[in-house]
């Protein structure tokens, strides 16, 4: 294991996951460069771009230029309402390949196998983008993706903050969670109930994964945004950026500087 190797785990959270780009932007400004990446759902989409070598600036430009809110295609008369085929095509187009081993940084993606009823962490082989979009497939909203004979949906069911994918592989793990829980007073429609139950369930495994993180970034203001606010790219990035700056200055930089100082004595 290399000295001071850093890993970053990026949670799911729908459009809120765009805030991860702000976290990466803040890290870049302080020359903190995670060498391993793990992600779930939107965190997997941001994560694979970062693992491919994209800067925060390039990721933000891509989401805005390609109008991310148009990435989703309606598929009627199927187990889910929407398909993520457009996301897959765009990622392959801009990244240029479809293999884990060709990424610039080691990358792990969390998925949920609804046939076996188990969560899986995938980090090698081909079909990279299939695994990424399977990880983002919210049940009943997106069509489950068949890979190697099994049906896969959102990785958040079991690993919404897949920090465990990097245990033993790095010295420090940064967790970026964009799905904090707050009290909700008005939950009336079936859609609101479904969303609330889903996000409460995945919040439980985030608390477990948080124990594996040396540093934890969770933008509290993110609760003011819907998981479907894909058009608010700049706002979401700014929320993530501000939250990350506070943690970097208060916790990450002092710890890294102390660690370097001890090793150089």
Coordinates of C-alpha atoms in Angstrom, one line a residue:
X1 CA 0.0 0.0 0.0
X2 CA 1.4 3.4 -1.0
X3 CA 2.1 6.1 1.6
X4 CA -0.9 8.4 2.1
X5 CA -3.0 6.8 -0.6
X6 CA -6.5 8.3 -0.4
X7 CA -9.8 6.7 -1.5
X8 CA -13.2 8.4 -2.0
X9 CA -16.6 6.9 -1.7
X10 CA -19.5 8.7 -3.4
X11 CA -23.0 8.0 -2.3
X12 CA -26.2 7.7 -4.3
X13 CA -29.0 10.3 -4.1
X14 CA -30.3 11.0 -7.5
X15 CA -29.6 14.5 -8.8
X16 CA -28.2 15.4 -5.4
X17 CA -25.2 13.3 -6.4
X18 CA -24.1 16.1 -8.7
X19 CA -22.9 17.7 -5.4
X20 CA -20.0 15.2 -5.5
X21 CA -18.5 17.3 -8.3
X22 CA -18.3 20.2 -5.9
X23 CA -16.6 17.9 -3.3
X24 CA -14.0 16.9 -6.0
X25 CA -13.6 20.6 -7.0
X26 CA -12.7 21.5 -3.4
X27 CA -10.3 18.6 -3.1
X28 CA -8.6 19.6 -6.4
X29 CA -8.1 23.2 -5.1
X30 CA -6.1 21.8 -2.1
X31 CA -4.2 19.3 -4.3
X32 CA -5.8 16.4 -2.6
X33 CA -6.1 13.6 -5.2
X34 CA -7.9 10.4 -4.3
X35 CA -6.3 7.5 -6.1
X36 CA -9.2 5.0 -5.6
X37 CA -12.8 5.7 -6.3
X38 CA -16.0 3.8 -5.3
X39 CA -19.6 5.0 -6.1
X40 CA -23.2 4.1 -6.0
X41 CA -26.0 5.4 -8.3
X42 CA -25.3 9.0 -9.3
X43 CA -22.2 8.6 -7.2
X44 CA -21.2 5.8 -9.6
X45 CA -21.8 8.1 -12.6
X46 CA -19.7 10.9 -11.2
X47 CA -17.2 8.3 -9.9
X48 CA -16.6 6.7 -13.2
X49 CA -15.9 10.1 -14.8
X50 CA -13.5 11.0 -12.1
X51 CA -11.8 7.6 -12.4
X52 CA -11.5 8.2 -16.1
X53 CA -9.5 11.4 -15.4
X54 CA -12.2 14.0 -15.7
X55 CA -11.6 17.2 -13.6
X56 CA -14.5 18.7 -11.7
X57 CA -14.7 21.5 -14.3
X58 CA -14.9 19.0 -17.2
X59 CA -17.6 17.0 -15.4
X60 CA -19.7 20.1 -14.8
X61 CA -19.4 21.1 -18.4
X62 CA -20.4 17.7 -19.6
X63 CA -23.5 17.6 -17.5
X64 CA -24.6 21.0 -18.6
X65 CA -23.7 20.7 -22.3
X66 CA -25.4 17.3 -22.6
X67 CA -28.4 18.5 -20.5
X68 CA -28.4 15.7 -18.0
X69 CA -32.1 16.1 -17.3
X70 CA -32.7 14.7 -20.8
X71 CA -30.6 11.6 -20.3
X72 CA -33.6 9.6 -19.2
X73 CA -35.8 7.9 -21.8
X74 CA -39.3 6.7 -21.0
X75 CA -40.0 3.0 -21.6
X76 CA -43.7 2.0 -21.2
X77 CA -45.0 -1.5 -20.5
X78 CA -41.7 -2.6 -18.8
X79 CA -40.9 -3.3 -15.1
X80 CA -39.7 0.2 -14.7
X81 CA -40.8 3.5 -16.2
X82 CA -37.4 4.9 -17.3
X83 CA -34.3 3.5 -19.1
X84 CA -30.7 4.7 -18.5
X85 CA -29.6 3.6 -22.0
X86 CA -28.9 7.2 -22.9
X87 CA -26.6 7.6 -19.9
X88 CA -24.6 4.5 -21.0
X89 CA -24.2 5.8 -24.5
X90 CA -23.0 9.3 -23.4
X91 CA -20.5 7.8 -20.9
X92 CA -19.0 5.5 -23.5
X93 CA -18.9 8.4 -26.0
X94 CA -17.0 10.8 -23.6
X95 CA -14.9 8.2 -21.8
X96 CA -14.1 6.3 -24.9
X97 CA -14.1 2.8 -23.7
X98 CA -16.1 0.3 -21.6
X99 CA -13.5 -1.5 -19.3
X100 CA -12.6 -1.0 -15.7
X101 CA -8.9 -1.7 -16.4
X102 CA -8.6 1.2 -18.8
X103 CA -9.6 3.8 -16.3
X104 CA -6.9 6.0 -14.8
X105 CA -7.9 5.3 -11.2
X106 CA -9.1 2.0 -9.7
X107 CA -12.9 2.1 -9.6
X108 CA -15.6 0.1 -7.8
X109 CA -19.3 0.3 -8.3
X110 CA -22.0 -1.0 -6.0
X111 CA -25.0 -2.9 -7.5
X112 CA -27.9 -4.9 -6.1
X113 CA -28.7 -8.3 -7.5
X114 CA -32.5 -8.7 -7.1
X115 CA -32.4 -12.4 -8.0
X116 CA -29.9 -13.4 -5.3
X117 CA -31.1 -10.6 -2.9
X118 CA -27.5 -9.5 -2.3
X119 CA -25.4 -6.5 -2.9
X120 CA -22.3 -6.8 -5.0
X121 CA -19.2 -4.6 -5.6
X122 CA -17.8 -4.8 -9.1
X123 CA -14.3 -3.5 -10.0
X124 CA -13.0 -5.4 -13.0
X125 CA -13.7 -6.6 -16.5
X126 CA -15.7 -5.3 -19.4
X127 CA -19.3 -4.1 -19.3
X128 CA -18.2 -1.1 -17.2
X129 CA -21.0 1.1 -18.2
X130 CA -23.6 -1.6 -17.8
X131 CA -22.6 -1.9 -14.1
X132 CA -22.6 1.9 -13.7
X133 CA -26.1 2.3 -15.0
X134 CA -27.4 -0.8 -13.2
X135 CA -26.1 0.9 -10.0
X136 CA -28.2 4.0 -10.8
X137 CA -31.4 2.0 -11.5
X138 CA -33.8 3.1 -8.7
X139 CA -36.4 0.2 -8.3
X140 CA -39.8 0.7 -9.9
X141 CA -38.5 3.9 -11.5
X142 CA -35.8 2.5 -13.8
X143 CA -35.9 -0.8 -15.7
X144 CA -33.7 -3.4 -14.0
X145 CA -30.7 -4.3 -16.0
X146 CA -29.9 -7.9 -17.0
X147 CA -26.2 -8.7 -16.7
X148 CA -24.8 -12.2 -16.9
X149 CA -28.3 -13.7 -16.4
X150 CA -29.2 -11.7 -13.3
X151 CA -31.3 -8.5 -12.8
X152 CA -29.6 -5.6 -11.1
X153 CA -30.9 -2.3 -9.6
X154 CA -29.7 0.6 -7.5
X155 CA -26.6 -0.3 -5.5
X156 CA -27.9 1.8 -2.6
X157 CA -30.2 -1.0 -1.4
X158 CA -27.1 -2.6 0.2
X159 CA -24.1 -0.2 -0.3
X160 CA -25.2 3.4 -0.7
X161 CA -21.8 4.6 0.4
X162 CA -19.4 1.8 -0.7
X163 CA -16.4 2.8 1.4
X164 CA -15.9 -0.9 2.3
X165 CA -14.7 -1.5 -1.3
X166 CA -11.5 0.3 -0.4
X167 CA -10.7 -1.2 3.0
X168 CA -7.0 -2.2 3.2
X169 CA -6.3 -0.5 -0.2
X170 CA -5.6 3.0 1.1
X171 CA -4.5 5.0 4.2
X172 CA -7.5 7.4 4.3
X173 CA -11.1 7.1 3.0
X174 CA -13.2 10.1 2.3
X175 CA -16.9 9.5 2.3
X176 CA -19.2 12.0 0.5
X177 CA -22.9 11.4 1.4
X178 CA -25.6 13.5 -0.3
X179 CA -28.5 11.7 1.2
X180 CA -28.9 13.1 4.8
X181 CA -32.1 12.4 6.6
X182 CA -34.3 15.2 8.0
X183 CA -37.8 15.4 9.3
X184 CA -40.5 15.6 6.6
X185 CA -43.9 17.0 7.6
X186 CA -45.8 16.7 4.3
X187 CA -45.8 13.2 2.9
X188 CA -49.0 12.7 1.0
X189 CA -48.7 11.2 -2.4
X190 CA -47.8 7.6 -3.2
X191 CA -44.7 9.0 -5.0
X192 CA -43.6 10.9 -1.9
X193 CA -44.2 7.9 0.4
X194 CA -42.2 5.6 -2.0
X195 CA -39.3 8.0 -2.2
X196 CA -39.3 8.6 1.6
X197 CA -39.2 4.8 2.4
X198 CA -36.5 4.2 -0.2
X199 CA -34.2 6.9 1.1
X200 CA -34.8 6.0 4.8
X201 CA -33.9 2.4 4.0
X202 CA -30.6 3.3 2.3
X203 CA -29.7 5.8 5.0
X204 CA -29.3 2.9 7.4
X205 CA -26.5 1.3 5.5
X206 CA -24.8 4.6 5.1
X207 CA -24.4 4.9 8.8
X208 CA -22.7 1.5 8.8
X209 CA -20.4 2.5 6.0
X210 CA -19.6 5.7 7.7
X211 CA -17.6 3.7 10.2
X212 CA -15.1 2.9 7.4
X213 CA -14.5 6.5 6.6
X214 CA -11.7 8.6 8.0
X215 CA -13.4 11.8 6.8
X216 CA -17.1 12.3 6.2
X217 CA -18.6 15.1 4.0
X218 CA -22.4 15.5 4.2
X219 CA -23.9 18.8 2.8
X220 CA -26.9 19.5 5.1
X221 CA -28.4 22.0 2.7
X222 CA -28.7 19.3 0.1
X223 CA -32.1 18.4 1.6
X224 CA -33.6 21.5 0.0
X225 CA -33.1 19.8 -3.4
X226 CA -35.1 17.0 -4.9
X227 CA -33.4 13.8 -6.2
X228 CA -34.9 14.9 -9.5
X229 CA -33.4 18.4 -9.7
X230 CA -31.1 17.5 -12.5
X231 CA -31.3 20.9 -14.1
X232 CA -29.7 22.6 -11.1
X233 CA -26.1 21.6 -11.8
X234 CA -24.4 24.7 -10.7
X235 CA -26.4 25.0 -7.5
X236 CA -25.8 21.4 -6.5
X237 CA -22.1 21.7 -7.2
X238 CA -21.8 24.8 -5.0
X239 CA -23.6 23.0 -2.1
X240 CA -21.1 20.1 -2.3
X241 CA -18.1 22.5 -2.7
X242 CA -19.0 24.6 0.4
X243 CA -19.5 21.5 2.6
X244 CA -16.3 20.0 1.4
X245 CA -14.3 23.1 2.1
X246 CA -15.3 23.1 5.7
X247 CA -14.2 19.5 6.3
X248 CA -11.0 19.9 4.3
X249 CA -9.8 22.9 6.3
X250 CA -10.9 21.6 9.7
X251 CA -10.1 17.9 9.4
X252 CA -8.5 16.6 6.2
X253 CA -5.6 19.0 5.8
X254 CA -4.5 18.9 9.5
X255 CA -4.6 15.1 9.5
X256 CA -2.7 14.8 6.2
X257 CA -0.1 17.3 7.3
X258 CA 0.4 15.6 10.6
X259 CA 0.7 12.2 8.9
X260 CA 3.4 13.5 6.5
X261 CA 5.2 15.2 9.4
X262 CA 5.4 12.0 11.5
X263 CA 6.7 10.0 8.5
X264 CA 9.4 12.6 7.8
X265 CA 10.8 12.7 11.4

